Amino acid sequence: MEQNRRNGVSRRGLIRGGLLAVAASGVAVVGLAGPASAAAINLGLDKQGAQRIQRWILTMYGYKGKIDGVLGTNSWKAMQRYLAAWTGRPLPYKGDIDGIVGPKTIASLQANLKKFNGYTGDIDGIAGPGTKAAFRRKAYANPPV
């Protein structure tokens, strides 16, 4: 394994450390093995908030999974269908319906949250604290079906 001679840090250690930091941030991880398909991307929602989102997309956008409070691939596919059907401006979702919570999904979600849930940040495709707070508002604006 290649190591940096000055500080003894291996490339593998840097890669692992970087991926762990990205994974902890709540952003989808895409690496050599592909997307982190088994990872839940709740974007700061607690279990009840995620369940509210799942119930909402169940009735409107074809979510067929469990109401378990874990926003996985199927939950995000339904959310992408919602964002693709949204005719609002400036940014309806135009990517693949693949359940990957990447920059296109986040940017479209941010535009939607800006319109309906008080998001005031940039539409930059990065799920930061403002995006997560607005997503919580969206979740709790929906009745507990």
PDB file of C-alpha atoms in Angstrom:
ATOM      1  CA  MET A   1       0.000   0.000   0.000  1.00  0.00           C
ATOM      2  CA  GLU A   2       1.270   3.432  -0.925  1.00  0.00           C
ATOM      3  CA  GLN A   3       1.940   5.726   2.008  1.00  0.00           C
ATOM      4  CA  ASN A   4       2.757   9.374   2.267  1.00  0.00           C
ATOM      5  CA  ARG A   5       6.369   9.322   3.501  1.00  0.00           C
ATOM      6  CA  ARG A   6       6.081  12.623   5.366  1.00  0.00           C
ATOM      7  CA  ASN A   7       3.173  11.757   7.632  1.00  0.00           C
ATOM      8  CA  GLY A   8       2.657   7.994   7.300  1.00  0.00           C
ATOM      9  CA  VAL A   9      -0.981   8.292   6.151  1.00  0.00           C
ATOM     10  CA  SER A  10      -2.080   5.627   3.689  1.00  0.00           C
ATOM     11  CA  ARG A  11      -4.256   6.376   0.695  1.00  0.00           C
ATOM     12  CA  ARG A  12      -6.690   3.726   1.941  1.00  0.00           C
ATOM     13  CA  GLY A  13      -6.960   5.541   5.289  1.00  0.00           C
ATOM     14  CA  LEU A  14      -7.655   8.832   3.556  1.00  0.00           C
ATOM     15  CA  ILE A  15     -10.295   7.270   1.346  1.00  0.00           C
ATOM     16  CA  ARG A  16     -11.965   5.545   4.288  1.00  0.00           C
ATOM     17  CA  GLY A  17     -11.847   8.698   6.374  1.00  0.00           C
ATOM     18  CA  GLY A  18     -13.330  10.764   3.547  1.00  0.00           C
ATOM     19  CA  LEU A  19     -16.119   8.311   2.904  1.00  0.00           C
ATOM     20  CA  LEU A  20     -16.930   8.091   6.588  1.00  0.00           C
ATOM     21  CA  ALA A  21     -17.142  11.888   6.784  1.00  0.00           C
ATOM     22  CA  VAL A  22     -19.435  12.006   3.751  1.00  0.00           C
ATOM     23  CA  ALA A  23     -21.590   9.160   5.055  1.00  0.00           C
ATOM     24  CA  ALA A  24     -21.955  10.871   8.438  1.00  0.00           C
ATOM     25  CA  SER A  25     -23.085  14.059   6.708  1.00  0.00           C
ATOM     26  CA  GLY A  26     -26.239  12.358   5.389  1.00  0.00           C
ATOM     27  CA  VAL A  27     -25.232  12.640   1.734  1.00  0.00           C
ATOM     28  CA  ALA A  28     -25.418   9.604  -0.539  1.00  0.00           C
ATOM     29  CA  VAL A  29     -22.064   7.901  -0.853  1.00  0.00           C
ATOM     30  CA  VAL A  30     -20.924   6.912  -4.314  1.00  0.00           C
ATOM     31  CA  GLY A  31     -17.601   5.191  -4.571  1.00  0.00           C
ATOM     32  CA  LEU A  32     -15.867   2.271  -6.205  1.00  0.00           C
ATOM     33  CA  ALA A  33     -18.631  -0.100  -5.195  1.00  0.00           C
ATOM     34  CA  GLY A  34     -21.406   2.218  -6.434  1.00  0.00           C
ATOM     35  CA  PRO A  35     -24.104   4.005  -4.425  1.00  0.00           C
ATOM     36  CA  ALA A  36     -24.645   3.193  -0.804  1.00  0.00           C
ATOM     37  CA  SER A  37     -27.867   1.418  -1.633  1.00  0.00           C
ATOM     38  CA  ALA A  38     -28.451  -0.039   1.808  1.00  0.00           C
ATOM     39  CA  ALA A  39     -27.969   3.297   3.549  1.00  0.00           C
ATOM     40  CA  ALA A  40     -30.958   5.247   4.769  1.00  0.00           C
ATOM     41  CA  ILE A  41     -30.844   8.906   3.861  1.00  0.00           C
ATOM     42  CA  ASN A  42     -33.297  10.543   6.264  1.00  0.00           C
ATOM     43  CA  LEU A  43     -31.784  14.038   5.838  1.00  0.00           C
ATOM     44  CA  GLY A  44     -32.077  14.803   9.523  1.00  0.00           C
ATOM     45  CA  LEU A  45     -35.567  13.402  10.055  1.00  0.00           C
ATOM     46  CA  ASP A  46     -36.338  11.376  13.116  1.00  0.00           C
ATOM     47  CA  LYS A  47     -38.251   8.115  12.708  1.00  0.00           C
ATOM     48  CA  GLN A  48     -41.681   9.766  13.058  1.00  0.00           C
ATOM     49  CA  GLY A  49     -40.836  12.456  10.497  1.00  0.00           C
ATOM     50  CA  ALA A  50     -39.591   9.856   8.023  1.00  0.00           C
ATOM     51  CA  GLN A  51     -42.775   7.827   8.593  1.00  0.00           C
ATOM     52  CA  ARG A  52     -44.865  10.923   7.795  1.00  0.00           C
ATOM     53  CA  ILE A  53     -42.946  11.376   4.535  1.00  0.00           C
ATOM     54  CA  GLN A  54     -43.429   7.684   3.713  1.00  0.00           C
ATOM     55  CA  ARG A  55     -47.172   7.876   4.365  1.00  0.00           C
ATOM     56  CA  TRP A  56     -47.415  10.975   2.181  1.00  0.00           C
ATOM     57  CA  ILE A  57     -45.536   9.432  -0.761  1.00  0.00           C
ATOM     58  CA  LEU A  58     -47.501   6.190  -0.262  1.00  0.00           C
ATOM     59  CA  THR A  59     -50.780   7.892  -1.033  1.00  0.00           C
ATOM     60  CA  MET A  60     -49.511  10.100  -3.844  1.00  0.00           C
ATOM     61  CA  TYR A  61     -46.361   8.795  -5.535  1.00  0.00           C
ATOM     62  CA  GLY A  62     -46.303   5.019  -5.542  1.00  0.00           C
ATOM     63  CA  TYR A  63     -44.256   4.176  -2.479  1.00  0.00           C
ATOM     64  CA  LYS A  64     -44.941   0.504  -1.782  1.00  0.00           C
ATOM     65  CA  GLY A  65     -42.525  -0.166   1.066  1.00  0.00           C
ATOM     66  CA  LYS A  66     -42.969  -0.396   4.808  1.00  0.00           C
ATOM     67  CA  ILE A  67     -43.799   2.647   6.898  1.00  0.00           C
ATOM     68  CA  ASP A  68     -40.703   2.075   8.993  1.00  0.00           C
ATOM     69  CA  GLY A  69     -39.178   5.531   9.303  1.00  0.00           C
ATOM     70  CA  VAL A  70     -36.184   4.617   7.154  1.00  0.00           C
ATOM     71  CA  LEU A  71     -35.947   6.560   3.889  1.00  0.00           C
ATOM     72  CA  GLY A  72     -34.219   4.048   1.667  1.00  0.00           C
ATOM     73  CA  THR A  73     -34.066   3.590  -2.087  1.00  0.00           C
ATOM     74  CA  ASN A  74     -37.795   2.958  -2.590  1.00  0.00           C
ATOM     75  CA  SER A  75     -38.762   5.971  -0.493  1.00  0.00           C
ATOM     76  CA  TRP A  76     -36.445   8.192  -2.523  1.00  0.00           C
ATOM     77  CA  LYS A  77     -37.700   6.774  -5.839  1.00  0.00           C
ATOM     78  CA  ALA A  78     -41.193   7.871  -4.801  1.00  0.00           C
ATOM     79  CA  MET A  79     -39.836  11.269  -3.725  1.00  0.00           C
ATOM     80  CA  GLN A  80     -38.098  11.610  -7.102  1.00  0.00           C
ATOM     81  CA  ARG A  81     -41.417  10.812  -8.839  1.00  0.00           C
ATOM     82  CA  TYR A  82     -43.024  13.569  -6.767  1.00  0.00           C
ATOM     83  CA  LEU A  83     -40.265  16.042  -7.603  1.00  0.00           C
ATOM     84  CA  ALA A  84     -40.426  15.084 -11.306  1.00  0.00           C
ATOM     85  CA  ALA A  85     -44.210  15.626 -11.350  1.00  0.00           C
ATOM     86  CA  TRP A  86     -43.860  18.967  -9.579  1.00  0.00           C
ATOM     87  CA  THR A  87     -44.308  21.663 -12.201  1.00  0.00           C
ATOM     88  CA  GLY A  88     -42.920  24.418 -10.013  1.00  0.00           C
ATOM     89  CA  ARG A  89     -40.003  26.598 -10.825  1.00  0.00           C
ATOM     90  CA  PRO A  90     -37.113  26.818 -10.925  1.00  0.00           C
ATOM     91  CA  LEU A  91     -36.135  23.159 -10.751  1.00  0.00           C
ATOM     92  CA  PRO A  92     -38.392  20.119 -11.151  1.00  0.00           C
ATOM     93  CA  TYR A  93     -36.428  16.853 -10.975  1.00  0.00           C
ATOM     94  CA  LYS A  94     -35.206  15.653 -14.366  1.00  0.00           C
ATOM     95  CA  GLY A  95     -32.850  12.833 -13.375  1.00  0.00           C
ATOM     96  CA  ASP A  96     -33.319   9.080 -13.325  1.00  0.00           C
ATOM     97  CA  ILE A  97     -35.852   7.621 -10.896  1.00  0.00           C
ATOM     98  CA  ASP A  98     -33.168   5.568  -9.186  1.00  0.00           C
ATOM     99  CA  GLY A  99     -33.559   6.339  -5.476  1.00  0.00           C
ATOM    100  CA  ILE A 100     -30.065   7.827  -5.263  1.00  0.00           C
ATOM    101  CA  VAL A 101     -30.038  10.991  -3.186  1.00  0.00           C
ATOM    102  CA  GLY A 102     -27.505  12.873  -5.262  1.00  0.00           C
ATOM    103  CA  PRO A 103     -27.078  16.544  -6.127  1.00  0.00           C
ATOM    104  CA  LYS A 104     -29.949  16.588  -8.683  1.00  0.00           C
ATOM    105  CA  THR A 105     -32.392  15.132  -6.176  1.00  0.00           C
ATOM    106  CA  ILE A 106     -31.239  17.478  -3.408  1.00  0.00           C
ATOM    107  CA  ALA A 107     -31.333  20.560  -5.682  1.00  0.00           C
ATOM    108  CA  SER A 108     -34.878  19.786  -6.819  1.00  0.00           C
ATOM    109  CA  LEU A 109     -35.915  19.103  -3.225  1.00  0.00           C
ATOM    110  CA  GLN A 110     -34.348  22.423  -2.177  1.00  0.00           C
ATOM    111  CA  ALA A 111     -36.334  24.281  -4.860  1.00  0.00           C
ATOM    112  CA  ASN A 112     -39.507  22.602  -3.626  1.00  0.00           C
ATOM    113  CA  LEU A 113     -38.669  23.348   0.013  1.00  0.00           C
ATOM    114  CA  LYS A 114     -37.963  26.969  -0.921  1.00  0.00           C
ATOM    115  CA  LYS A 115     -41.434  27.245  -2.455  1.00  0.00           C
ATOM    116  CA  PHE A 116     -43.382  25.458   0.289  1.00  0.00           C
ATOM    117  CA  ASN A 117     -41.373  24.987   3.478  1.00  0.00           C
ATOM    118  CA  GLY A 118     -39.334  28.081   4.205  1.00  0.00           C
ATOM    119  CA  TYR A 119     -35.958  26.993   2.843  1.00  0.00           C
ATOM    120  CA  THR A 120     -33.870  30.149   2.399  1.00  0.00           C
ATOM    121  CA  GLY A 121     -30.493  28.766   1.318  1.00  0.00           C
ATOM    122  CA  ASP A 122     -28.934  28.336  -2.081  1.00  0.00           C
ATOM    123  CA  ILE A 123     -30.175  25.658  -4.451  1.00  0.00           C
ATOM    124  CA  ASP A 124     -26.801  23.946  -4.538  1.00  0.00           C
ATOM    125  CA  GLY A 125     -27.561  20.217  -4.298  1.00  0.00           C
ATOM    126  CA  ILE A 126     -25.921  19.952  -0.872  1.00  0.00           C
ATOM    127  CA  ALA A 127     -28.079  18.803   2.040  1.00  0.00           C
ATOM    128  CA  GLY A 128     -26.856  21.177   4.732  1.00  0.00           C
ATOM    129  CA  PRO A 129     -28.569  22.242   7.961  1.00  0.00           C
ATOM    130  CA  GLY A 130     -31.033  24.594   6.220  1.00  0.00           C
ATOM    131  CA  THR A 131     -32.147  21.866   3.805  1.00  0.00           C
ATOM    132  CA  LYS A 132     -32.587  19.402   6.655  1.00  0.00           C
ATOM    133  CA  ALA A 133     -34.580  21.899   8.754  1.00  0.00           C
ATOM    134  CA  ALA A 134     -36.916  22.651   5.838  1.00  0.00           C
ATOM    135  CA  PHE A 135     -37.302  18.913   5.131  1.00  0.00           C
ATOM    136  CA  ARG A 136     -38.353  18.449   8.782  1.00  0.00           C
ATOM    137  CA  ARG A 137     -40.928  21.220   8.315  1.00  0.00           C
ATOM    138  CA  LYS A 138     -42.220  19.441   5.207  1.00  0.00           C
ATOM    139  CA  ALA A 139     -42.486  16.137   7.091  1.00  0.00           C
ATOM    140  CA  TYR A 140     -44.386  17.629  10.015  1.00  0.00           C
ATOM    141  CA  ALA A 141     -46.617  19.751   7.763  1.00  0.00           C
ATOM    142  CA  ASN A 142     -48.102  16.468   6.564  1.00  0.00           C
ATOM    143  CA  PRO A 143     -50.758  14.945   8.807  1.00  0.00           C
ATOM    144  CA  PRO A 144     -49.858  11.647  10.490  1.00  0.00           C
ATOM    145  CA  VAL A 145     -52.002   9.600   8.070  1.00  0.00           C
TER     146      VAL A 145
END
